[in-house]
CSV table of C-alpha atoms in Angstrom, one decimal:
chain,number,residue,atom,x,y,z
A,1,UNK,CA,2.9,7.0,-15.7
A,2,UNK,CA,2.8,4.1,-18.1
A,3,UNK,CA,1.2,4.8,-21.5
A,4,UNK,CA,-1.1,1.7,-21.6
A,5,UNK,CA,-4.7,2.7,-22.5
A,6,UNK,CA,-7.7,0.9,-21.2
A,7,UNK,CA,-10.8,1.7,-19.2
A,8,UNK,CA,-11.6,1.0,-15.6
A,9,UNK,CA,-15.3,2.0,-16.0
A,10,UNK,CA,-17.3,-1.2,-16.7
A,11,UNK,CA,-20.9,-0.4,-15.7
A,12,UNK,CA,-22.9,-3.3,-14.2
A,13,UNK,CA,-19.7,-5.5,-14.0
A,14,UNK,CA,-20.9,-7.3,-10.9
A,15,UNK,CA,-24.2,-8.3,-12.6
A,16,UNK,CA,-22.4,-10.7,-14.9
A,17,UNK,CA,-21.6,-14.3,-13.8
A,18,UNK,CA,-18.0,-15.0,-12.9
A,19,UNK,CA,-17.0,-16.4,-16.3
A,20,UNK,CA,-18.4,-13.5,-18.2
A,21,UNK,CA,-16.7,-11.0,-15.8
A,22,UNK,CA,-13.4,-12.6,-16.7
A,23,UNK,CA,-14.3,-12.5,-20.4
A,24,UNK,CA,-15.0,-8.8,-20.1
A,25,UNK,CA,-11.5,-8.3,-18.7
A,26,UNK,CA,-10.0,-10.5,-21.4
A,27,UNK,CA,-11.7,-8.3,-24.0
A,28,UNK,CA,-9.7,-5.3,-22.7
A,29,UNK,CA,-6.5,-6.9,-23.9
A,30,UNK,CA,-4.5,-6.3,-20.7
A,31,UNK,CA,-3.9,-10.0,-19.8
A,32,UNK,CA,-1.8,-12.6,-21.6
A,33,UNK,CA,-3.2,-15.9,-22.7
A,34,UNK,CA,-1.2,-17.6,-20.0
A,35,UNK,CA,-2.8,-15.3,-17.3
A,36,UNK,CA,-6.3,-15.7,-18.7
A,37,UNK,CA,-5.9,-19.5,-18.5
A,38,UNK,CA,-4.4,-19.3,-15.0
A,39,UNK,CA,-7.4,-17.2,-13.8
A,40,UNK,CA,-9.9,-19.6,-15.4
A,41,UNK,CA,-8.3,-22.4,-13.4
A,42,UNK,CA,-8.6,-20.4,-10.1
A,43,UNK,CA,-5.4,-18.2,-10.2
A,44,UNK,CA,-3.5,-20.1,-7.5
A,45,UNK,CA,-0.2,-21.9,-7.3
A,46,UNK,CA,0.7,-25.6,-7.2
A,47,UNK,CA,1.9,-27.1,-4.0
A,48,UNK,CA,5.3,-27.6,-5.7
A,49,UNK,CA,5.7,-23.9,-6.2
A,50,UNK,CA,4.4,-23.2,-2.7
A,51,UNK,CA,7.0,-25.5,-1.2
A,52,UNK,CA,9.7,-23.4,-2.9
A,53,UNK,CA,8.2,-20.2,-1.5
A,54,UNK,CA,7.7,-21.1,2.1
A,55,UNK,CA,8.6,-23.6,4.8
A,56,UNK,CA,6.8,-26.7,6.2
A,57,UNK,CA,4.2,-26.4,3.4
A,58,UNK,CA,1.4,-28.9,3.5
A,59,UNK,CA,-1.1,-27.2,1.1
A,60,UNK,CA,-2.1,-23.8,-0.4
A,61,UNK,CA,-4.6,-21.4,1.0
A,62,UNK,CA,-6.7,-19.3,-1.4
A,63,UNK,CA,-8.3,-15.9,-1.3
A,64,UNK,CA,-10.8,-14.4,-3.7
A,65,UNK,CA,-9.2,-12.2,-6.3
A,66,UNK,CA,-11.4,-9.3,-7.3
A,67,UNK,CA,-10.9,-6.2,-9.4
A,68,UNK,CA,-11.8,-2.7,-8.2
A,69,UNK,CA,-13.2,-0.6,-11.0
A,70,UNK,CA,-13.6,3.1,-11.8
A,71,UNK,CA,-10.1,4.1,-10.7
A,72,UNK,CA,-8.3,6.9,-12.6
A,73,UNK,CA,-4.9,7.8,-11.2
A,74,UNK,CA,-3.0,10.8,-12.6
A,75,UNK,CA,-5.1,10.8,-15.7
A,76,UNK,CA,-4.9,7.1,-16.5
A,77,UNK,CA,-7.6,4.5,-16.0
A,78,UNK,CA,-6.4,1.6,-13.8
A,79,UNK,CA,-7.8,-1.8,-13.0
A,80,UNK,CA,-7.0,-2.5,-9.4
A,81,UNK,CA,-6.5,-6.2,-8.3
A,82,UNK,CA,-7.6,-7.0,-4.7
A,83,UNK,CA,-7.1,-10.2,-2.9
A,84,UNK,CA,-9.3,-10.1,0.2
A,85,UNK,CA,-12.0,-12.2,1.9
A,86,UNK,CA,-14.0,-9.2,2.8
A,87,UNK,CA,-16.5,-8.5,0.0
A,88,UNK,CA,-17.3,-4.9,1.1
A,89,UNK,CA,-13.7,-3.8,0.5
A,90,UNK,CA,-13.8,-4.3,-3.3
A,91,UNK,CA,-17.3,-3.0,-3.6
A,92,UNK,CA,-16.7,0.1,-1.5
A,93,UNK,CA,-13.5,1.0,-3.2
A,94,UNK,CA,-15.1,0.7,-6.6
A,95,UNK,CA,-18.0,2.9,-5.6
A,96,UNK,CA,-15.8,5.6,-4.0
A,97,UNK,CA,-13.5,5.6,-7.1
A,98,UNK,CA,-16.6,6.2,-9.2
A,99,UNK,CA,-17.4,9.3,-7.2
A,100,UNK,CA,-13.8,10.6,-7.4
A,101,UNK,CA,-13.8,9.8,-11.1
A,102,UNK,CA,-16.5,12.4,-11.7
A,103,UNK,CA,-14.1,15.1,-10.5
A,104,UNK,CA,-11.1,13.9,-12.5
A,105,UNK,CA,-9.8,11.0,-10.5
A,106,UNK,CA,-7.0,10.6,-8.0
A,107,UNK,CA,-3.8,12.6,-8.4
A,108,UNK,CA,-0.5,12.2,-6.5
A,109,UNK,CA,3.2,11.9,-6.5
A,110,UNK,CA,5.8,9.5,-5.1
A,111,UNK,CA,9.3,10.4,-3.9
A,112,UNK,CA,12.3,8.5,-5.1
A,113,UNK,CA,12.4,4.8,-3.9
A,114,UNK,CA,14.9,5.4,-1.1
A,115,UNK,CA,14.9,2.8,1.7
A,116,UNK,CA,16.5,3.2,5.1
A,117,UNK,CA,18.9,0.8,6.7
A,118,UNK,CA,20.2,1.0,10.2
A,119,UNK,CA,23.5,0.1,11.9
A,120,UNK,CA,23.4,0.3,15.6
A,121,UNK,CA,26.3,0.8,18.0
A,122,UNK,CA,26.7,0.9,21.8
A,123,UNK,CA,29.6,2.2,23.9
A,124,UNK,CA,30.6,4.8,21.3
A,125,UNK,CA,33.3,7.1,22.9
A,126,UNK,CA,32.9,10.9,22.6
A,127,UNK,CA,29.4,10.4,21.4
A,128,UNK,CA,28.8,14.2,21.0
A,129,UNK,CA,31.3,14.2,18.2
A,130,UNK,CA,30.2,10.9,16.6
A,131,UNK,CA,28.1,12.6,13.9
A,132,UNK,CA,31.0,14.7,12.8
A,133,UNK,CA,33.2,11.6,12.6
A,134,UNK,CA,30.8,9.8,10.4
A,135,UNK,CA,30.2,12.8,8.2
A,136,UNK,CA,34.0,13.1,7.6
A,137,UNK,CA,34.0,9.5,6.3
A,138,UNK,CA,30.7,9.8,4.3
A,139,UNK,CA,32.2,8.9,0.9
A,140,UNK,CA,34.0,5.9,2.3
A,141,UNK,CA,30.9,4.5,4.0
A,142,UNK,CA,28.7,5.0,0.9
A,143,UNK,CA,31.4,3.4,-1.3
A,144,UNK,CA,31.4,0.3,0.9
A,145,UNK,CA,27.6,0.1,0.7
A,146,UNK,CA,27.6,0.4,-3.0
A,147,UNK,CA,30.2,-2.3,-3.4
A,148,UNK,CA,27.7,-4.7,-1.8
A,149,UNK,CA,25.0,-4.0,-4.4
A,150,UNK,CA,26.8,-3.6,-7.8
A,151,UNK,CA,23.8,-4.6,-9.8
A,152,UNK,CA,21.6,-1.9,-8.3
A,153,UNK,CA,24.4,0.7,-8.8
A,154,UNK,CA,24.6,-0.4,-12.5
A,155,UNK,CA,20.9,0.2,-12.8
A,156,UNK,CA,21.2,3.8,-11.5
A,157,UNK,CA,20.4,3.1,-7.8
A,158,UNK,CA,22.7,2.8,-4.8
A,159,UNK,CA,23.6,4.6,-1.6
A,160,UNK,CA,22.6,8.2,-1.5
A,161,UNK,CA,23.1,9.6,2.0
A,162,UNK,CA,23.7,8.8,5.6
A,163,UNK,CA,23.1,10.4,9.0
A,164,UNK,CA,23.8,9.5,12.7
A,165,UNK,CA,21.3,9.8,15.5
A,166,UNK,CA,22.3,9.7,19.2
A,167,UNK,CA,19.8,7.5,21.0
A,168,UNK,CA,21.3,7.6,24.5
A,169,UNK,CA,24.2,9.7,25.6
A,170,UNK,CA,25.0,7.9,28.8
A,171,UNK,CA,25.6,4.5,27.2
A,172,UNK,CA,27.0,5.9,23.9
A,173,UNK,CA,24.2,4.3,21.9
A,174,UNK,CA,23.9,5.6,18.4
A,175,UNK,CA,22.4,4.5,15.1
A,176,UNK,CA,23.6,5.3,11.6
A,177,UNK,CA,21.0,5.5,8.8
A,178,UNK,CA,22.1,4.7,5.3
A,179,UNK,CA,19.7,5.8,2.6
A,180,UNK,CA,19.6,3.6,-0.5
A,181,UNK,CA,17.8,4.1,-3.8
A,182,UNK,CA,16.5,0.6,-4.7
A,183,UNK,CA,14.8,1.4,-8.0
A,184,UNK,CA,11.7,-0.6,-8.7
A,185,UNK,CA,12.4,-3.2,-6.0
A,186,UNK,CA,11.0,-3.2,-2.5
A,187,UNK,CA,14.7,-3.4,-1.5
A,188,UNK,CA,14.7,-5.2,1.9
A,189,UNK,CA,17.4,-7.7,1.0
A,190,UNK,CA,19.6,-5.1,-0.7
A,191,UNK,CA,19.6,-2.6,2.2
A,192,UNK,CA,20.3,-5.4,4.6
A,193,UNK,CA,23.4,-6.2,2.5
A,194,UNK,CA,24.4,-2.6,2.7
A,195,UNK,CA,24.1,-2.5,6.4
A,196,UNK,CA,26.4,-5.5,6.8
A,197,UNK,CA,28.9,-4.0,4.4
A,198,UNK,CA,29.2,-0.6,6.0
A,199,UNK,CA,29.3,-1.9,9.6
A,200,UNK,CA,33.1,-2.6,9.7
A,201,UNK,CA,33.8,0.8,8.3
A,202,UNK,CA,31.6,2.5,10.8
A,203,UNK,CA,33.0,0.5,13.7
A,204,UNK,CA,36.5,1.7,12.8
A,205,UNK,CA,35.3,5.3,12.5
A,206,UNK,CA,33.0,5.3,15.6
A,207,UNK,CA,34.5,2.8,18.0
A,208,UNK,CA,32.1,1.0,20.3
A,209,UNK,CA,30.4,-2.3,19.8
A,210,UNK,CA,28.3,-2.9,16.6
A,211,UNK,CA,24.7,-4.2,17.2
A,212,UNK,CA,21.9,-4.7,14.8
A,213,UNK,CA,22.3,-4.2,11.1
A,214,UNK,CA,18.9,-4.2,9.3
A,215,UNK,CA,16.4,-2.1,7.3
A,216,UNK,CA,13.8,0.1,9.0
A,217,UNK,CA,10.2,-0.5,8.0
A,218,UNK,CA,9.6,3.2,8.5
A,219,UNK,CA,11.1,4.5,5.2
A,220,UNK,CA,10.6,8.3,5.6
A,221,UNK,CA,12.3,9.0,2.3
A,222,UNK,CA,10.0,6.8,0.4
A,223,UNK,CA,6.7,8.5,0.6
A,224,UNK,CA,3.5,8.8,-1.4
A,225,UNK,CA,0.8,11.5,-1.4
A,226,UNK,CA,-2.5,11.2,-3.2
A,227,UNK,CA,-5.5,13.6,-3.3
A,228,UNK,CA,-9.1,13.3,-4.4
A,229,UNK,CA,-11.9,15.8,-4.9
A,230,UNK,CA,-15.6,14.8,-4.7
A,231,UNK,CA,-18.5,17.1,-5.3
A,232,UNK,CA,-21.2,17.5,-2.8
A,233,UNK,CA,-23.7,16.7,-5.5
A,234,UNK,CA,-22.0,13.3,-6.2
A,235,UNK,CA,-22.1,12.5,-2.4
A,236,UNK,CA,-25.8,13.3,-2.2
A,237,UNK,CA,-25.7,16.9,-1.0
A,238,UNK,CA,-24.1,19.3,1.4
A,239,UNK,CA,-25.2,17.4,4.5
A,240,UNK,CA,-23.3,14.3,3.2
A,241,UNK,CA,-20.2,16.3,2.5
A,242,UNK,CA,-20.3,18.0,5.9
A,243,UNK,CA,-20.7,14.6,7.5
A,244,UNK,CA,-17.6,13.2,5.9
A,245,UNK,CA,-15.6,16.2,7.1
A,246,UNK,CA,-16.9,15.8,10.7
A,247,UNK,CA,-16.1,12.1,10.6
A,248,UNK,CA,-12.5,12.9,9.4
A,249,UNK,CA,-12.1,15.5,12.2
A,250,UNK,CA,-13.2,13.0,14.8
A,251,UNK,CA,-10.2,10.9,13.8
A,252,UNK,CA,-7.9,13.9,14.2
A,253,UNK,CA,-9.2,14.4,17.7
A,254,UNK,CA,-9.4,10.9,19.1
A,255,UNK,CA,-6.8,8.2,18.9
A,256,UNK,CA,-9.4,5.4,19.3
A,257,UNK,CA,-11.2,6.6,16.2
A,258,UNK,CA,-7.9,7.3,14.4
A,259,UNK,CA,-6.9,3.6,14.7
A,260,UNK,CA,-10.1,2.5,13.1
A,261,UNK,CA,-10.0,5.3,10.5
A,262,UNK,CA,-6.5,4.0,9.4
A,263,UNK,CA,-7.6,0.4,9.5
A,264,UNK,CA,-10.2,1.4,6.8
A,265,UNK,CA,-7.4,2.9,4.7
A,266,UNK,CA,-5.3,-0.3,5.0
A,267,UNK,CA,-8.4,-2.4,4.0
A,268,UNK,CA,-7.7,-1.1,0.4
A,269,UNK,CA,-3.9,-1.0,0.5
A,270,UNK,CA,-3.5,-4.4,2.0
A,271,UNK,CA,-5.9,-6.1,-0.5
A,272,UNK,CA,-3.9,-4.7,-3.4
A,273,UNK,CA,-0.6,-5.6,-1.7
A,274,UNK,CA,-1.7,-9.2,-1.2
A,275,UNK,CA,-2.9,-9.5,-4.8
A,276,UNK,CA,0.5,-8.1,-6.1
A,277,UNK,CA,2.7,-10.2,-3.8
A,278,UNK,CA,3.9,-7.2,-1.7
A,279,UNK,CA,5.1,-7.4,1.9
A,280,UNK,CA,1.9,-6.2,3.5
A,281,UNK,CA,3.3,-6.7,7.0
A,282,UNK,CA,6.1,-4.1,6.2
A,283,UNK,CA,3.5,-1.7,4.7
A,284,UNK,CA,1.3,-2.0,7.8
A,285,UNK,CA,4.2,-1.4,10.2
A,286,UNK,CA,5.4,1.6,8.3
A,287,UNK,CA,1.9,3.1,8.0
A,288,UNK,CA,1.2,2.9,11.8
A,289,UNK,CA,4.7,4.0,12.7
A,290,UNK,CA,4.2,7.1,10.5
A,291,UNK,CA,0.8,7.7,12.0
A,292,UNK,CA,2.4,7.8,15.5
A,293,UNK,CA,5.6,9.7,14.5
A,294,UNK,CA,4.5,13.0,16.2
A,295,UNK,CA,4.0,11.2,19.5
A,296,UNK,CA,0.2,11.2,19.1
A,297,UNK,CA,-1.3,8.5,16.8
A,298,UNK,CA,-3.0,10.4,13.9
A,299,UNK,CA,-5.1,9.7,10.8
A,300,UNK,CA,-3.1,9.0,7.6
A,301,UNK,CA,-5.8,10.7,5.5
A,302,UNK,CA,-8.0,13.7,6.2
A,303,UNK,CA,-10.9,15.3,4.4
A,304,UNK,CA,-11.6,19.0,4.2
A,305,UNK,CA,-14.5,21.0,2.9
A,306,UNK,CA,-14.1,22.8,-0.5
A,307,UNK,CA,-16.4,25.3,-2.3
A,308,UNK,CA,-17.8,22.4,-4.3
A,309,UNK,CA,-17.5,19.4,-2.0
A,310,UNK,CA,-14.7,17.7,-0.2
A,311,UNK,CA,-11.0,17.0,-0.7
A,312,UNK,CA,-9.1,14.1,0.8
A,313,UNK,CA,-5.4,13.9,1.2
A,314,UNK,CA,-3.4,10.7,2.1
A,315,UNK,CA,0.3,10.8,2.9
A,316,UNK,CA,2.3,7.7,4.1
A,317,UNK,CA,5.5,5.8,3.5
A,318,UNK,CA,5.0,3.0,1.0
A,319,UNK,CA,7.8,0.5,0.2
A,320,UNK,CA,6.6,-1.6,-2.7
A,321,UNK,CA,8.3,-3.3,-5.7
A,322,UNK,CA,7.5,-4.4,-9.2
A,323,UNK,CA,10.5,-6.7,-9.5
A,324,UNK,CA,11.8,-9.5,-7.3
A,325,UNK,CA,9.9,-11.3,-4.6
A,326,UNK,CA,6.7,-13.1,-5.5
A,327,UNK,CA,6.5,-11.3,-8.8
A,328,UNK,CA,8.6,-14.0,-10.5
A,329,UNK,CA,7.4,-17.2,-9.0
A,330,UNK,CA,3.7,-16.8,-8.4
A,331,UNK,CA,1.6,-16.9,-11.6
A,332,UNK,CA,-1.4,-15.2,-10.0
A,333,UNK,CA,0.8,-12.3,-8.9
A,334,UNK,CA,2.2,-12.0,-12.4
A,335,UNK,CA,-1.3,-11.9,-13.8
A,336,UNK,CA,-2.3,-9.3,-11.3
A,337,UNK,CA,0.6,-7.1,-12.4
A,338,UNK,CA,-0.6,-7.5,-16.0
A,339,UNK,CA,-4.0,-6.4,-14.8
A,340,UNK,CA,-2.9,-3.2,-13.0
A,341,UNK,CA,-0.3,-2.3,-15.7
A,342,UNK,CA,2.0,-0.1,-13.7
A,343,UNK,CA,5.3,1.2,-15.1
A,344,UNK,CA,7.3,1.0,-11.9
A,345,UNK,CA,7.3,1.0,-8.1
A,346,UNK,CA,6.4,4.7,-7.7
A,347,UNK,CA,3.4,4.3,-9.9
A,348,UNK,CA,2.4,1.1,-8.0
A,349,UNK,CA,2.6,3.1,-4.8
A,350,UNK,CA,0.2,5.7,-6.1
A,351,UNK,CA,-2.3,3.1,-7.2
A,352,UNK,CA,-2.2,1.4,-3.8
A,353,UNK,CA,-2.5,4.7,-2.0
A,354,UNK,CA,-5.5,5.7,-4.2
A,355,UNK,CA,-7.1,2.4,-3.2
A,356,UNK,CA,-6.5,3.3,0.4
A,357,UNK,CA,-8.0,6.8,0.1
A,358,UNK,CA,-11.0,5.3,-1.8
A,359,UNK,CA,-11.6,2.8,1.0
A,360,UNK,CA,-11.4,5.6,3.5
A,361,UNK,CA,-13.9,7.8,1.6
A,362,UNK,CA,-16.4,4.9,1.4
A,363,UNK,CA,-16.2,4.2,5.1
A,364,UNK,CA,-16.6,7.8,6.1
A,365,UNK,CA,-19.5,8.3,3.7
A,366,UNK,CA,-21.3,5.2,5.1
A,367,UNK,CA,-20.6,6.2,8.8
A,368,UNK,CA,-21.8,9.7,8.2
A,369,UNK,CA,-24.9,8.5,6.3
A,370,UNK,CA,-26.8,5.2,6.8
A,371,UNK,CA,-24.2,3.7,9.1
A,372,UNK,CA,-21.6,1.1,8.4
A,373,UNK,CA,-23.7,-2.0,9.1
A,374,UNK,CA,-26.5,-1.7,6.6
A,375,UNK,CA,-24.6,-2.3,3.4
A,376,UNK,CA,-21.7,-4.1,5.1
A,377,UNK,CA,-23.9,-6.8,6.5
A,378,UNK,CA,-25.8,-7.3,3.3
A,379,UNK,CA,-22.5,-8.2,1.7
A,380,UNK,CA,-21.7,-10.6,4.6
A,381,UNK,CA,-24.9,-12.5,3.9
A,382,UNK,CA,-23.3,-13.8,0.7
A,383,UNK,CA,-20.6,-15.5,2.7
A,384,UNK,CA,-23.1,-17.0,5.0
A,385,UNK,CA,-25.0,-18.5,2.1
A,386,UNK,CA,-21.9,-20.0,0.7
A,387,UNK,CA,-22.1,-22.8,3.3
A,388,UNK,CA,-25.8,-23.4,2.6
A,389,UNK,CA,-27.9,-24.5,-0.3
A,390,UNK,CA,-30.0,-21.4,-0.1
A,391,UNK,CA,-29.6,-18.9,-3.0
A,392,UNK,CA,-27.6,-15.8,-1.9
A,393,UNK,CA,-29.5,-12.5,-1.9
A,394,UNK,CA,-28.9,-9.8,-4.5
A,395,UNK,CA,-26.6,-7.0,-3.4
A,396,UNK,CA,-27.7,-3.4,-3.3
A,397,UNK,CA,-26.6,-1.1,-6.2
A,398,UNK,CA,-24.8,1.3,-3.9
A,399,UNK,CA,-22.8,-1.4,-2.2
A,400,UNK,CA,-21.6,-2.9,-5.4
A,401,UNK,CA,-20.0,0.3,-6.8
A,402,UNK,CA,-22.1,0.3,-10.0
């Protein structure tokens, strides 16, 4: 974890007007003068920058940038940026993080940042022996992959392993997975380059006709796991704790519920991903692919009863980066990285997963208690009033994550 010291606990933060909220963050000393000025101007990008980032650009499209408070991850307070149009996401995550904070905060670990790239072949002869043929040429294949990414190899990353899977015996269809340590990058472009580079070597070794050469968005060697404990007292009593466990068990038993359960997790993860310029489409695909890996779609997070309350555990693949992509060209993304203050891709994955588990806790607590609509629709009222001249109503304390 990075050694930066700050606090994520700012009581009554939402009660301040927008300009004062930004001043409070400025006072923490985590943002540069450039980022503060950018945020005061709205935090967006110019159309000139947008034109360099995408195609057929005609304008820019903004989202609210909020900060989720109260997060402590592996013993460090973290300010969590969230770009999302749904007000209850930021409020709910902040409130759940406050409850987790009482018991010490979120804790977790991330595996090495190893991405998976695939090289696909059809018509491979003697397919039963194909795996042995590839294994015999392992060093040659990995050397060819490393030659395509010398910069990453120089930084300590590079190709680590490979394996062959037979997809269909009759047609001789196989796929070779090459596993690449991409450091603090998300790594998509690098592993695509690796796939292109190793394909000719594999074709010579395997025979058959090469097909697709591209990364997989199911990086099973790039995983994060986070846990959180919450006391029954903090939740409002044993009945509330039991209700959260029952709601979690419902998701384990019913695929229809599991999909919505996981959507609630992704509410938090996606909001952080967008704020930090991550490929949220890739993250979504990997999450749902992992949820269905057993053949039955399952919840990414579960909550169990403990002697003192409940414990939640979230495990999922999470390919994120702190270098490359939008981090260099989008000023708002650079400012959001200053805000969160992570030391690398693994730490970023833990923060994002913690935001997902917090969002899940908030949803289950609401569902098992007063129901999802009561606080949720109060927050929606603010958006309705944005298009009228009527003053927006005050929000309930519980909803705002005080």
